[in-house]
Amino acid sequence: MRRKLAAGNWKMNGLAANLTELDAMKAAAAADKVDVLICPPATLISRAADAAAGSSIAIGAQDCHANASGAHTGDLSAAMLADAGASHVITGHSERRVDHSDSDADVAAKSQAAFDAGLIAVICLGESLAQREAGDTLDVIGTQLAGSTPDSATAANTVIAYEPVWAIGTGKVPTLEQIAEVHDFIRAKLVARFGAEGDGMRILYGGSVKPGNADEIFAVSNVDGALVGGASLKASDFNAIITALGNA
Ligand code: PGA
């Protein structure tokens, strides 16, 4: 049985004052039916880890460098993020792939760096609207999955997130059939490559998940949770998503 995961990605949002939201998520997380992860901006990781101490909320980062240390001004290594209190790191988010030209090989290297530092990588995949309209979705996802996931990935160190680029922050959500098609495809590829470990990896859906659509998305086959952007900023929204996942 795969334990469900409700993950929040705060992106470039959040100052110290917003940690009160994290505090207000503790009660929902305490139901202990699902794993809960919040990925604040790197500036808040240490304070978020302190704020979450004693609760079941895990803290993650949104990106890491592929190298362990060195002359990379402005970058952060996976070991630094772990040292600050992170247990997870998102790799290959489409905003990194677009804004910072992260390739599949970059994402694999960052994910390997995460494993080496003892972090769990949340590896993101997703097609653009043009790719979906051209009928290329499964080809794109298959290529990204193969190229972005290190050979050393296991059920314990890897979470996959399927996030159609056109559904992120837009309020547009794929049909449940479209979500099922991609999640089932990812599961088959993971099992073919990693066997039982691939069967144990969580596959999250991301892209405009809200309290109002969480129930139906969580009922879809091979959806083991969500990676949530906008609706993870406020405890009132994210708690409802945590509860929906716990009831799924
Ligand atoms: P959204 O973002 O929930 O705001 O659409 C999802 C994500 O990018 O992880």
PDB file of C-alpha atoms and ligand atoms in Angstrom:
ATOM      1  CA  MET A   1       0.000   0.000   0.000  1.00  0.00           C
ATOM      2  CA  ARG A   2       1.299   3.413  -0.938  1.00  0.00           C
ATOM      3  CA  ARG A   3       0.813   6.031   1.767  1.00  0.00           C
ATOM      4  CA  LYS A   4      -0.853   9.133   0.332  1.00  0.00           C
ATOM      5  CA  LEU A   5       1.005  12.454   0.204  1.00  0.00           C
ATOM      6  CA  ALA A   6      -0.396  15.994   0.260  1.00  0.00           C
ATOM      7  CA  ALA A   7       2.439  18.281  -0.860  1.00  0.00           C
ATOM      8  CA  GLY A   8       2.348  22.070  -0.987  1.00  0.00           C
ATOM      9  CA  ASN A   9       4.665  24.191  -3.135  1.00  0.00           C
ATOM     10  CA  TRP A  10       4.689  27.802  -1.981  1.00  0.00           C
ATOM     11  CA  LYS A  11       6.848  28.849  -4.961  1.00  0.00           C
ATOM     12  CA  MET A  12       8.160  32.446  -4.541  1.00  0.00           C
ATOM     13  CA  ASN A  13       5.573  33.275  -1.886  1.00  0.00           C
ATOM     14  CA  GLY A  14       5.921  33.593   1.848  1.00  0.00           C
ATOM     15  CA  LEU A  15       7.614  35.686   4.519  1.00  0.00           C
ATOM     16  CA  ALA A  16       8.146  34.777   8.153  1.00  0.00           C
ATOM     17  CA  ALA A  17       4.663  36.044   8.993  1.00  0.00           C
ATOM     18  CA  ASN A  18       3.147  33.379   6.735  1.00  0.00           C
ATOM     19  CA  LEU A  19       4.445  30.593   8.965  1.00  0.00           C
ATOM     20  CA  THR A  20       1.232  31.037  10.952  1.00  0.00           C
ATOM     21  CA  GLU A  21      -0.412  29.180   8.055  1.00  0.00           C
ATOM     22  CA  LEU A  22       1.921  26.248   8.681  1.00  0.00           C
ATOM     23  CA  ASP A  23       0.912  26.320  12.315  1.00  0.00           C
ATOM     24  CA  ALA A  24      -2.729  26.179  11.296  1.00  0.00           C
ATOM     25  CA  MET A  25      -2.042  23.073   9.172  1.00  0.00           C
ATOM     26  CA  LYS A  26      -0.791  21.021  12.102  1.00  0.00           C
ATOM     27  CA  ALA A  27      -4.233  19.935  13.247  1.00  0.00           C
ATOM     28  CA  ALA A  28      -5.217  18.559   9.823  1.00  0.00           C
ATOM     29  CA  ALA A  29      -1.838  16.844   9.498  1.00  0.00           C
ATOM     30  CA  ALA A  30      -2.238  15.322  12.954  1.00  0.00           C
ATOM     31  CA  ALA A  31      -5.099  13.142  11.728  1.00  0.00           C
ATOM     32  CA  ASP A  32      -2.151  11.094  10.455  1.00  0.00           C
ATOM     33  CA  LYS A  33      -4.045   9.498   7.588  1.00  0.00           C
ATOM     34  CA  VAL A  34      -1.679  10.926   4.969  1.00  0.00           C
ATOM     35  CA  ASP A  35       1.825  12.365   4.743  1.00  0.00           C
ATOM     36  CA  VAL A  36       1.958  16.170   4.581  1.00  0.00           C
ATOM     37  CA  LEU A  37       4.793  18.176   3.016  1.00  0.00           C
ATOM     38  CA  ILE A  38       5.234  21.935   2.650  1.00  0.00           C
ATOM     39  CA  CYS A  39       7.932  23.349   0.365  1.00  0.00           C
ATOM     40  CA  PRO A  40       8.391  27.024   1.297  1.00  0.00           C
ATOM     41  CA  PRO A  41      10.958  29.311  -0.347  1.00  0.00           C
ATOM     42  CA  ALA A  42      14.509  28.402   0.722  1.00  0.00           C
ATOM     43  CA  THR A  43      14.689  31.467   2.974  1.00  0.00           C
ATOM     44  CA  LEU A  44      11.999  29.938   5.194  1.00  0.00           C
ATOM     45  CA  ILE A  45      13.111  26.294   5.309  1.00  0.00           C
ATOM     46  CA  SER A  46      14.951  26.583   8.588  1.00  0.00           C
ATOM     47  CA  ARG A  47      12.203  28.518  10.352  1.00  0.00           C
ATOM     48  CA  ALA A  48       9.501  26.312   8.810  1.00  0.00           C
ATOM     49  CA  ALA A  49      11.336  23.229  10.084  1.00  0.00           C
ATOM     50  CA  ASP A  50      11.394  24.780  13.557  1.00  0.00           C
ATOM     51  CA  ALA A  51       7.707  25.668  13.292  1.00  0.00           C
ATOM     52  CA  ALA A  52       6.811  22.145  12.157  1.00  0.00           C
ATOM     53  CA  ALA A  53       8.918  20.410  14.818  1.00  0.00           C
ATOM     54  CA  GLY A  54       6.858  17.967  16.827  1.00  0.00           C
ATOM     55  CA  SER A  55       4.175  17.834  14.135  1.00  0.00           C
ATOM     56  CA  SER A  56       3.897  15.371  11.249  1.00  0.00           C
ATOM     57  CA  ILE A  57       4.454  18.080   8.607  1.00  0.00           C
ATOM     58  CA  ALA A  58       7.639  17.540   6.574  1.00  0.00           C
ATOM     59  CA  ILE A  59       9.490  20.492   5.053  1.00  0.00           C
ATOM     60  CA  GLY A  60      10.960  20.481   1.551  1.00  0.00           C
ATOM     61  CA  ALA A  61      12.844  22.696  -0.874  1.00  0.00           C
ATOM     62  CA  GLN A  62      11.800  23.671  -4.394  1.00  0.00           C
ATOM     63  CA  ASP A  63      15.077  23.007  -6.226  1.00  0.00           C
ATOM     64  CA  CYS A  64      18.713  22.097  -5.558  1.00  0.00           C
ATOM     65  CA  HIS A  65      22.037  22.225  -7.384  1.00  0.00           C
ATOM     66  CA  ALA A  66      23.418  18.998  -8.821  1.00  0.00           C
ATOM     67  CA  ASN A  67      26.826  19.493  -7.184  1.00  0.00           C
ATOM     68  CA  ALA A  68      27.565  18.951  -3.510  1.00  0.00           C
ATOM     69  CA  SER A  69      29.501  22.230  -3.138  1.00  0.00           C
ATOM     70  CA  GLY A  70      31.613  24.675  -5.104  1.00  0.00           C
ATOM     71  CA  ALA A  71      31.679  27.954  -6.998  1.00  0.00           C
ATOM     72  CA  HIS A  72      27.987  28.288  -7.883  1.00  0.00           C
ATOM     73  CA  THR A  73      26.940  31.727  -6.696  1.00  0.00           C
ATOM     74  CA  GLY A  74      23.362  31.883  -5.517  1.00  0.00           C
ATOM     75  CA  ASP A  75      22.763  28.130  -5.695  1.00  0.00           C
ATOM     76  CA  LEU A  76      22.030  25.733  -2.847  1.00  0.00           C
ATOM     77  CA  SER A  77      23.222  22.137  -2.542  1.00  0.00           C
ATOM     78  CA  ALA A  78      20.993  19.311  -1.399  1.00  0.00           C
ATOM     79  CA  ALA A  79      23.162  18.872   1.703  1.00  0.00           C
ATOM     80  CA  MET A  80      22.584  22.549   2.613  1.00  0.00           C
ATOM     81  CA  LEU A  81      18.833  22.081   2.293  1.00  0.00           C
ATOM     82  CA  ALA A  82      18.971  18.957   4.452  1.00  0.00           C
ATOM     83  CA  ASP A  83      21.102  20.853   6.966  1.00  0.00           C
ATOM     84  CA  ALA A  84      18.451  23.599   7.073  1.00  0.00           C
ATOM     85  CA  GLY A  85      15.778  21.046   7.936  1.00  0.00           C
ATOM     86  CA  ALA A  86      14.415  19.843   4.583  1.00  0.00           C
ATOM     87  CA  SER A  87      13.584  16.180   4.054  1.00  0.00           C
ATOM     88  CA  HIS A  88      12.359  16.552   0.464  1.00  0.00           C
ATOM     89  CA  VAL A  89      13.197  18.602  -2.611  1.00  0.00           C
ATOM     90  CA  ILE A  90      11.122  19.254  -5.723  1.00  0.00           C
ATOM     91  CA  THR A  91      13.132  18.677  -8.912  1.00  0.00           C
ATOM     92  CA  GLY A  92      12.152  19.470 -12.492  1.00  0.00           C
ATOM     93  CA  HIS A  93       9.173  21.681 -11.754  1.00  0.00           C
ATOM     94  CA  SER A  94       7.992  23.092 -15.076  1.00  0.00           C
ATOM     95  CA  GLU A  95       8.749  26.619 -13.847  1.00  0.00           C
ATOM     96  CA  ARG A  96      12.399  25.549 -13.374  1.00  0.00           C
ATOM     97  CA  ARG A  97      12.406  23.728 -16.705  1.00  0.00           C
ATOM     98  CA  VAL A  98      11.105  26.880 -18.466  1.00  0.00           C
ATOM     99  CA  ASP A  99      12.655  29.742 -16.446  1.00  0.00           C
ATOM    100  CA  HIS A 100      16.041  28.061 -15.858  1.00  0.00           C
ATOM    101  CA  SER A 101      16.242  25.653 -18.803  1.00  0.00           C
ATOM    102  CA  ASP A 102      16.514  22.567 -16.562  1.00  0.00           C
ATOM    103  CA  SER A 103      16.821  19.601 -18.942  1.00  0.00           C
ATOM    104  CA  ASP A 104      15.851  16.024 -18.127  1.00  0.00           C
ATOM    105  CA  ALA A 105      19.553  15.289 -17.535  1.00  0.00           C
ATOM    106  CA  ASP A 106      19.765  18.255 -15.136  1.00  0.00           C
ATOM    107  CA  VAL A 107      16.710  16.991 -13.275  1.00  0.00           C
ATOM    108  CA  ALA A 108      18.200  13.496 -12.993  1.00  0.00           C
ATOM    109  CA  ALA A 109      21.472  14.949 -11.687  1.00  0.00           C
ATOM    110  CA  LYS A 110      19.649  17.120  -9.147  1.00  0.00           C
ATOM    111  CA  SER A 111      17.534  14.154  -8.047  1.00  0.00           C
ATOM    112  CA  GLN A 112      20.669  12.021  -7.612  1.00  0.00           C
ATOM    113  CA  ALA A 113      22.218  14.848  -5.568  1.00  0.00           C
ATOM    114  CA  ALA A 114      19.075  14.820  -3.429  1.00  0.00           C
ATOM    115  CA  PHE A 115      19.390  11.073  -2.814  1.00  0.00           C
ATOM    116  CA  ASP A 116      23.063  11.463  -1.956  1.00  0.00           C
ATOM    117  CA  ALA A 117      22.124  14.032   0.703  1.00  0.00           C
ATOM    118  CA  GLY A 118      19.400  11.773   2.111  1.00  0.00           C
ATOM    119  CA  LEU A 119      16.531  13.801   0.648  1.00  0.00           C
ATOM    120  CA  ILE A 120      13.417  12.498  -1.087  1.00  0.00           C
ATOM    121  CA  ALA A 121      13.098  13.909  -4.621  1.00  0.00           C
ATOM    122  CA  VAL A 122       9.684  14.964  -5.911  1.00  0.00           C
ATOM    123  CA  ILE A 123      10.373  14.707  -9.642  1.00  0.00           C
ATOM    124  CA  CYS A 124       7.952  16.720 -11.797  1.00  0.00           C
ATOM    125  CA  LEU A 125       6.793  15.913 -15.328  1.00  0.00           C
ATOM    126  CA  GLY A 126       4.243  17.626 -17.540  1.00  0.00           C
ATOM    127  CA  GLU A 127       3.287  18.400 -21.113  1.00  0.00           C
ATOM    128  CA  SER A 128       2.568  21.845 -22.535  1.00  0.00           C
ATOM    129  CA  LEU A 129      -0.785  22.689 -24.098  1.00  0.00           C
ATOM    130  CA  ALA A 130       0.747  22.531 -27.588  1.00  0.00           C
ATOM    131  CA  GLN A 131       2.142  19.072 -26.849  1.00  0.00           C
ATOM    132  CA  ARG A 132      -1.226  17.844 -25.589  1.00  0.00           C
ATOM    133  CA  GLU A 133      -3.073  19.278 -28.561  1.00  0.00           C
ATOM    134  CA  ALA A 134      -0.590  17.605 -30.904  1.00  0.00           C
ATOM    135  CA  GLY A 135      -1.366  14.243 -29.270  1.00  0.00           C
ATOM    136  CA  ASP A 136       2.160  13.953 -27.872  1.00  0.00           C
ATOM    137  CA  THR A 137       1.347  13.793 -24.148  1.00  0.00           C
ATOM    138  CA  LEU A 138       2.394  10.207 -23.437  1.00  0.00           C
ATOM    139  CA  ASP A 139       5.531  10.519 -25.581  1.00  0.00           C
ATOM    140  CA  VAL A 140       6.553  13.677 -23.714  1.00  0.00           C
ATOM    141  CA  ILE A 141       5.829  12.180 -20.290  1.00  0.00           C
ATOM    142  CA  GLY A 142       7.620   8.936 -21.160  1.00  0.00           C
ATOM    143  CA  THR A 143      10.713  10.825 -22.317  1.00  0.00           C
ATOM    144  CA  GLN A 144      10.745  13.135 -19.273  1.00  0.00           C
ATOM    145  CA  LEU A 145      10.226  10.213 -16.877  1.00  0.00           C
ATOM    146  CA  ALA A 146      13.002   8.131 -18.412  1.00  0.00           C
ATOM    147  CA  GLY A 147      15.456  11.030 -18.562  1.00  0.00           C
ATOM    148  CA  SER A 148      14.693  12.706 -15.237  1.00  0.00           C
ATOM    149  CA  THR A 149      14.622   9.665 -12.939  1.00  0.00           C
ATOM    150  CA  PRO A 150      17.994   8.269 -11.798  1.00  0.00           C
ATOM    151  CA  ASP A 151      18.621   4.517 -11.900  1.00  0.00           C
ATOM    152  CA  SER A 152      19.006   4.608  -8.120  1.00  0.00           C
ATOM    153  CA  ALA A 153      15.413   5.771  -7.580  1.00  0.00           C
ATOM    154  CA  THR A 154      13.450   3.728  -5.035  1.00  0.00           C
ATOM    155  CA  ALA A 155      10.002   3.882  -3.473  1.00  0.00           C
ATOM    156  CA  ALA A 156      11.636   5.446  -0.406  1.00  0.00           C
ATOM    157  CA  ASN A 157      13.593   8.227  -2.130  1.00  0.00           C
ATOM    158  CA  THR A 158      11.349   9.158  -5.067  1.00  0.00           C
ATOM    159  CA  VAL A 159       7.933  10.693  -5.601  1.00  0.00           C
ATOM    160  CA  ILE A 160       6.715  11.466  -9.133  1.00  0.00           C
ATOM    161  CA  ALA A 161       4.443  14.464  -9.785  1.00  0.00           C
ATOM    162  CA  TYR A 162       2.440  14.711 -13.004  1.00  0.00           C
ATOM    163  CA  GLU A 163       1.706  18.394 -13.584  1.00  0.00           C
ATOM    164  CA  PRO A 164       0.329  19.361 -17.000  1.00  0.00           C
ATOM    165  CA  VAL A 165       1.921  22.769 -17.618  1.00  0.00           C
ATOM    166  CA  TRP A 166      -1.337  24.206 -18.934  1.00  0.00           C
ATOM    167  CA  ALA A 167      -3.136  23.292 -15.690  1.00  0.00           C
ATOM    168  CA  ILE A 168      -0.682  25.027 -13.341  1.00  0.00           C
ATOM    169  CA  GLY A 169      -2.094  28.209 -11.846  1.00  0.00           C
ATOM    170  CA  THR A 170      -4.725  28.458 -14.585  1.00  0.00           C
ATOM    171  CA  GLY A 171      -7.776  26.933 -12.939  1.00  0.00           C
ATOM    172  CA  LYS A 172      -7.902  24.469 -15.872  1.00  0.00           C
ATOM    173  CA  VAL A 173      -7.839  20.804 -14.907  1.00  0.00           C
ATOM    174  CA  PRO A 174      -7.596  17.785 -17.216  1.00  0.00           C
ATOM    175  CA  THR A 175     -10.569  15.446 -17.308  1.00  0.00           C
ATOM    176  CA  LEU A 176     -10.446  12.568 -14.848  1.00  0.00           C
ATOM    177  CA  GLU A 177      -9.932  10.242 -17.831  1.00  0.00           C
ATOM    178  CA  GLN A 178      -6.918  12.273 -18.951  1.00  0.00           C
ATOM    179  CA  ILE A 179      -5.424  12.153 -15.444  1.00  0.00           C
ATOM    180  CA  ALA A 180      -6.027   8.389 -15.214  1.00  0.00           C
ATOM    181  CA  GLU A 181      -4.461   7.792 -18.627  1.00  0.00           C
ATOM    182  CA  VAL A 182      -1.211   9.569 -17.688  1.00  0.00           C
ATOM    183  CA  HIS A 183      -0.993   8.182 -14.137  1.00  0.00           C
ATOM    184  CA  ASP A 184      -1.600   4.608 -15.344  1.00  0.00           C
ATOM    185  CA  PHE A 185       1.032   5.153 -18.043  1.00  0.00           C
ATOM    186  CA  ILE A 186       3.568   6.454 -15.498  1.00  0.00           C
ATOM    187  CA  ARG A 187       2.857   3.511 -13.175  1.00  0.00           C
ATOM    188  CA  ALA A 188       3.409   0.999 -15.989  1.00  0.00           C
ATOM    189  CA  LYS A 189       6.706   2.658 -16.932  1.00  0.00           C
ATOM    190  CA  LEU A 190       7.878   2.738 -13.288  1.00  0.00           C
ATOM    191  CA  VAL A 191       7.042  -0.928 -12.768  1.00  0.00           C
ATOM    192  CA  ALA A 192       8.721  -1.896 -16.045  1.00  0.00           C
ATOM    193  CA  ARG A 193      11.926  -0.107 -15.012  1.00  0.00           C
ATOM    194  CA  PHE A 194      12.004  -0.483 -11.231  1.00  0.00           C
ATOM    195  CA  GLY A 195       9.788  -3.503 -10.501  1.00  0.00           C
ATOM    196  CA  ALA A 196       8.320  -3.555  -6.992  1.00  0.00           C
ATOM    197  CA  GLU A 197      10.097  -0.290  -6.154  1.00  0.00           C
ATOM    198  CA  GLY A 198       8.283   1.349  -9.077  1.00  0.00           C
ATOM    199  CA  ASP A 199       5.002   0.019  -7.784  1.00  0.00           C
ATOM    200  CA  GLY A 200       5.732   1.626  -4.420  1.00  0.00           C
ATOM    201  CA  MET A 201       6.560   5.116  -5.722  1.00  0.00           C
ATOM    202  CA  ARG A 202       3.868   7.700  -5.093  1.00  0.00           C
ATOM    203  CA  ILE A 203       2.506   9.508  -8.173  1.00  0.00           C
ATOM    204  CA  LEU A 204       1.031  12.926  -7.348  1.00  0.00           C
ATOM    205  CA  TYR A 205      -1.253  14.977  -9.561  1.00  0.00           C
ATOM    206  CA  GLY A 206      -0.573  18.734  -9.693  1.00  0.00           C
ATOM    207  CA  GLY A 207      -2.244  21.639 -11.451  1.00  0.00           C
ATOM    208  CA  SER A 208      -5.099  23.731 -10.033  1.00  0.00           C
ATOM    209  CA  VAL A 209      -5.971  21.267  -7.258  1.00  0.00           C
ATOM    210  CA  LYS A 210      -8.484  23.001  -4.967  1.00  0.00           C
ATOM    211  CA  PRO A 211     -10.784  21.932  -2.133  1.00  0.00           C
ATOM    212  CA  GLY A 212     -13.618  21.835  -4.688  1.00  0.00           C
ATOM    213  CA  ASN A 213     -12.027  19.315  -7.064  1.00  0.00           C
ATOM    214  CA  ALA A 214      -9.820  17.321  -4.682  1.00  0.00           C
ATOM    215  CA  ASP A 215     -12.326  14.531  -3.943  1.00  0.00           C
ATOM    216  CA  GLU A 216     -12.834  13.568  -7.566  1.00  0.00           C
ATOM    217  CA  ILE A 217      -9.135  13.789  -8.456  1.00  0.00           C
ATOM    218  CA  PHE A 218      -8.138  11.641  -5.459  1.00  0.00           C
ATOM    219  CA  ALA A 219     -10.533   8.919  -6.587  1.00  0.00           C
ATOM    220  CA  VAL A 220      -8.634   8.468  -9.881  1.00  0.00           C
ATOM    221  CA  SER A 221      -6.541   5.345 -10.326  1.00  0.00           C
ATOM    222  CA  ASN A 222      -2.846   5.700  -9.457  1.00  0.00           C
ATOM    223  CA  VAL A 223      -3.314   9.172  -7.954  1.00  0.00           C
ATOM    224  CA  ASP A 224      -1.460   8.907  -4.636  1.00  0.00           C
ATOM    225  CA  GLY A 225      -1.848  12.530  -3.630  1.00  0.00           C
ATOM    226  CA  ALA A 226      -1.325  16.035  -4.932  1.00  0.00           C
ATOM    227  CA  LEU A 227       1.331  18.673  -5.456  1.00  0.00           C
ATOM    228  CA  VAL A 228      -0.524  21.899  -4.750  1.00  0.00           C
ATOM    229  CA  GLY A 229       0.588  25.438  -5.520  1.00  0.00           C
ATOM    230  CA  GLY A 230      -1.851  28.277  -4.905  1.00  0.00           C
ATOM    231  CA  ALA A 231      -4.173  26.312  -2.619  1.00  0.00           C
ATOM    232  CA  SER A 232      -1.291  25.376  -0.300  1.00  0.00           C
ATOM    233  CA  LEU A 233      -0.674  28.970   0.780  1.00  0.00           C
ATOM    234  CA  LYS A 234      -3.695  29.151   3.075  1.00  0.00           C
ATOM    235  CA  ALA A 235      -4.346  26.550   5.757  1.00  0.00           C
ATOM    236  CA  SER A 236      -8.092  26.865   5.161  1.00  0.00           C
ATOM    237  CA  ASP A 237      -7.656  25.525   1.609  1.00  0.00           C
ATOM    238  CA  PHE A 238      -4.820  23.086   2.196  1.00  0.00           C
ATOM    239  CA  ASN A 239      -6.422  21.522   5.277  1.00  0.00           C
ATOM    240  CA  ALA A 240      -9.499  20.734   3.191  1.00  0.00           C
ATOM    241  CA  ILE A 241      -7.254  19.039   0.607  1.00  0.00           C
ATOM    242  CA  ILE A 242      -5.453  17.049   3.328  1.00  0.00           C
ATOM    243  CA  THR A 243      -8.816  15.923   4.694  1.00  0.00           C
ATOM    244  CA  ALA A 244     -10.110  14.992   1.231  1.00  0.00           C
ATOM    245  CA  LEU A 245      -7.001  12.890   0.631  1.00  0.00           C
ATOM    246  CA  GLY A 246      -7.403  11.202   4.005  1.00  0.00           C
ATOM    247  CA  ASN A 247     -10.951  10.248   3.090  1.00  0.00           C
ATOM    248  CA  ALA A 248     -10.093   9.021  -0.415  1.00  0.00           C
TER     249      ALA A 248
HETATM  250  P1  PGA B   1      -1.214  25.300  -8.758  1.00  0.00           P
HETATM  251  O1  PGA B   1       0.339  24.885  -8.930  1.00  0.00           O
HETATM  252  O2  PGA B   1      -1.803  24.361  -7.750  1.00  0.00           O
HETATM  253  O3  PGA B   1      -1.177  26.732  -8.296  1.00  0.00           O
HETATM  254  O4  PGA B   1      -1.839  25.134 -10.109  1.00  0.00           O
HETATM  255  C1  PGA B   1       0.720  23.538  -8.931  1.00  0.00           C
HETATM  256  C2  PGA B   1       2.216  23.424  -8.987  1.00  0.00           C
HETATM  257  O5  PGA B   1       2.864  24.104  -9.805  1.00  0.00           O
HETATM  258  O6  PGA B   1       2.815  22.633  -8.213  1.00  0.00           O
END
